[in-house]
Structures are given as structure tokens and as C-alpha cells.
């Protein structure tokens, strides 16, 4: 084959490969369009159903409230009518009794006048005596109309205008939520969720974060507050979870629409304290250690169950209970787990004591952090400093000088220093040594 033919063949192969790549990219974009259309159709359907359900429930509730109010008002009319008519009925009975008495007296008078002379005197005397007993000049009082209740209903048409105004502004439809999830970072046994506001005109008072397993279950609240990130703890590794966030505007009670759910997961095993250590009690998830009084005089270092801290991560210790302070107290990370050590203030370890002193390889630094108290959060961040070569093939386990840049934060202060080790490490243990009972430490 000639050189020209080989060149044409090579060019044809490259064109075929480019066409394949082009087709693959177009197919991916078609899939993206399909997902976008599915999101628009699905969210529109959900919005319609939500609107119909809400207004149907609202209509039912308003009808019930109006019916109940009408029943109350009608009952009030009934009570007023009954209370007002009762004395009128009593007066009517009195007058009717008087009319009957007068009719009877008239009949007796006519009989007395028409009777014979022998009986007339007795009849007229009896009639006159009876007439005097009746007191014909005494009449019952009938109330005038102005003193009698005239029941009426006062109905304010402004309610209709107010309802019409509120209904005209009730509910809203938006094409984009005001907040969206920006980043999902895996952490040991947890996921750090960060979100941002995408609507500049929406004044946020609080955010609300929810999550659930992607395969089943209901969303549950995990954070409500003003921050724009939150670490969701106690997640099973290698399990997808869905996260969503919404916001509440200043002076408002209702929440905004939810953001587009994002799927996140962690491949990192959760940080756990080592079980069976003398003088310490662990929680069921082994992420909380409490210094017990079962061994008040002797308790060494409580280490992690495995070297689960990797450079580039943030390790956090949260103090949820405190005890008596001792100069041997310390919290930090180390290369190995020496079983006989009574404190982390030793070689191959960096730590902070409960009084805020920082120790590197057992030596106290001049820099000092705030004392550890109830609610304190101590963070450790480390990164490899590629200044000193480890070996010719850059294998971390081959030995040689190895330097880590360490940042320890506590309160609103932090210290930064370089930690020089005689061997390369890619994962570290963490630990704590607390001399007196009462301390409780959460690690994540």
C-alpha cells in the first residue's frame, strides 16, 4: 500500500473515531434533554395535583367554616326570639284571661238586669260586689314597639372584598426554586450538603434541608436555620440518598418550593471509637465516647477502631459533656495506636489538651488555643506538603522524611504548623485521653 493510501486510511479511521465520539456526545445530550423534559413534565404534573388538592381542601374548609358560622348566628337569632317572645306570651295570656273575665262579668250583669223583682236586688248586689273585686280600672301594660326587640343581621360586605383580595394573591407558581443544592461532599459516614440562593430578590430568613433514602422512605427534616451548609450524619456507606432544600422569606410563615433533589452518597466508613477500652463507654453507633468512673485512676488512650482519617478531610470532635480538667487530657490524631500510652501527648501524634495547649510529637508548642469547654468543637485538617521527597518511586510506605501541614481549629481561632514524620502515611488513627470521668466526645 502506498504512503498516500496509508495516510488516507489513517485519516478515515480518525474520522470514524471522531464520528463515533460525536454520536456518543449527541446521544448523551439527547438523554440530557429527555431528563430535562421529564423534569418539566413531572414537576408540572405534581404542581397541578398540588394546586387542585390544596384548593379543594381550602374550599371544603371554607365551606365548613361558613356553615358553622351560619349555624352559630341562626342559633343566636333563635335564642333572642325565644327570650323576647316569652314575656309577650305571658302578657297575652294575662290579657286574654282579663277578656274572659270581662265577658263573664258582662253576662252576669245582663242576667242581673233582666231578672225578676224578687231576685233583682240579690243579683245586682252580687254583680256589683264581683265587679269591685275585679278592679275594672286596672289594665296590664303592653310594651311599645320601640321597647320590643327587632332582630336583624349585620353583614359586612368587606369580608368578601378581603377574601377576594387574599384569594387573588394566594399561592404562586414559579419555574425555578429560589435555592438550589450546590455541592455534595462525602465524609466518613456522612455527607456535607452545601446550597446557595439563586433568586437575588428572595430575602431568606431560614433554610430547611431534608433527606431520604433514594429507594424508599419519606423525606425527613435534618436542618432548619440560617446557614448554607450542613453535615448530615449517620448515613450508611454506598447507599444513595436524596437531598433537597427550601427557604422561608423574611416575615413569612410558608416555605418556598423545594430545590431539585440531588443524589449523594459516601463511600467512607464512619468514624468509630474502639470498643472494649477500659474506662470508656461508647454509644450504639460508637461515634460518642464517655469517660466513665469505672476506672477513675487508670485509663489510657481511647483510639479509633481503625485508621479512618485521611488527609484532605476535616475531622471534628464535639464536646457534649465535661469533667475535671487534667494536664494529661488530649484529643487528636496519631500514626499508630500504642496500647500502653496514658496520653496522646507522645511521639507520632498531634493533639490539643483540654486547657488549649497544642502538642506535636509530645512537645508543647508556644501557640495556644481556647480551653475546651461544653459545646466546643475541635477540628483537624491535614494536607501533604510535597517538599521533602519520600523515595525515588514516591511510595509512601518506603520511609524517608514526610511532612504534613496541620490546621487545628477551636472556637474562633486556629493554629497551622508542619508535622514531620519519619515515614509516609495515607491514613491516621484518632484518639482521646481523659483522666477524669464526665467527659463525652462525639467524633465525625
C-alpha angles and dihedrals in degrees: 000000000000124000090249092054092048090050091050090048092051091047090050091051091050090049091050091050091047090049091050091050090046092051091047091052091048091050090051090051091049088053089050090051090049090052091047092050090047090052092050094046094042096046091046091052091049091048091052092049091046092050093047093047094046096048092044090053090044092050091049092048094048091048090051092049092049091047091050092048091049090051091052093050093047089051090053090052090050092051093048091047094050095045092047099045095048096074090043090054090049091050091048091052090050093050093045089051089051091050091051091048091049091049090051091048091050092052092049090048093052090048091050092051094047097045124104126273093257094059100027097088093051093042094048092047092050091047093049092048092050092047090054091052093053093057097221092193093062114091127180116246117250114203117243117242094251089061094049118087114258104197118217137163121235110210121181113211090198088083090067092050091047092048091047090051094048093045091050089057098036115116130357140216122222132181094211131031115240092239133041135186108258105184142005115201122188117230131175105296091341146066126230108220120200124184138178139203113252098180108074092192093057110095106208123213099169139000125218123206124194134177141180140172108279095228099050146342136070128285113261131194115254102165139017118175147085099286122104098217137046136180110230106208135197097042121154112241119249091019122121117234129187119225129192135171137197136176141224119221124231111280092007130116100197124080125236123246115288121262120247105283114251126204118230137167142168128231092189121099114238120259110260135181117234112261122228097038113147115250097017134096119201132207121242091265090044091229094109122062123191122194104230131201093235090100106022097162101041129036124135130199120317107218133193117268090244139359093273099150113099127188112262093040130100116239115200131194115194118196110216097167135018138209137182114320121242129182089235093059113114143159124197150091133295142183097239138009110247108196097206099049115113095199141022087235090102143099119300092025140093120202148151123233123224089255091057101258116142120220126196117190088341095308122117116237124219091233114088134193129206116286116268112254138163109309095016117148117205117193131195122199123177136180133178115255108213096206102105117051115236100200141323093273095039093239110161093212096055094083130234132120114330127182130198124188107223128198117190117188129191127165108334095328136079140184126214124200143147119256113208117206131183093225138036118257132183098184134032140200121236126211150161135216117200119175100197134048124255101058118125122188129188117199127199 
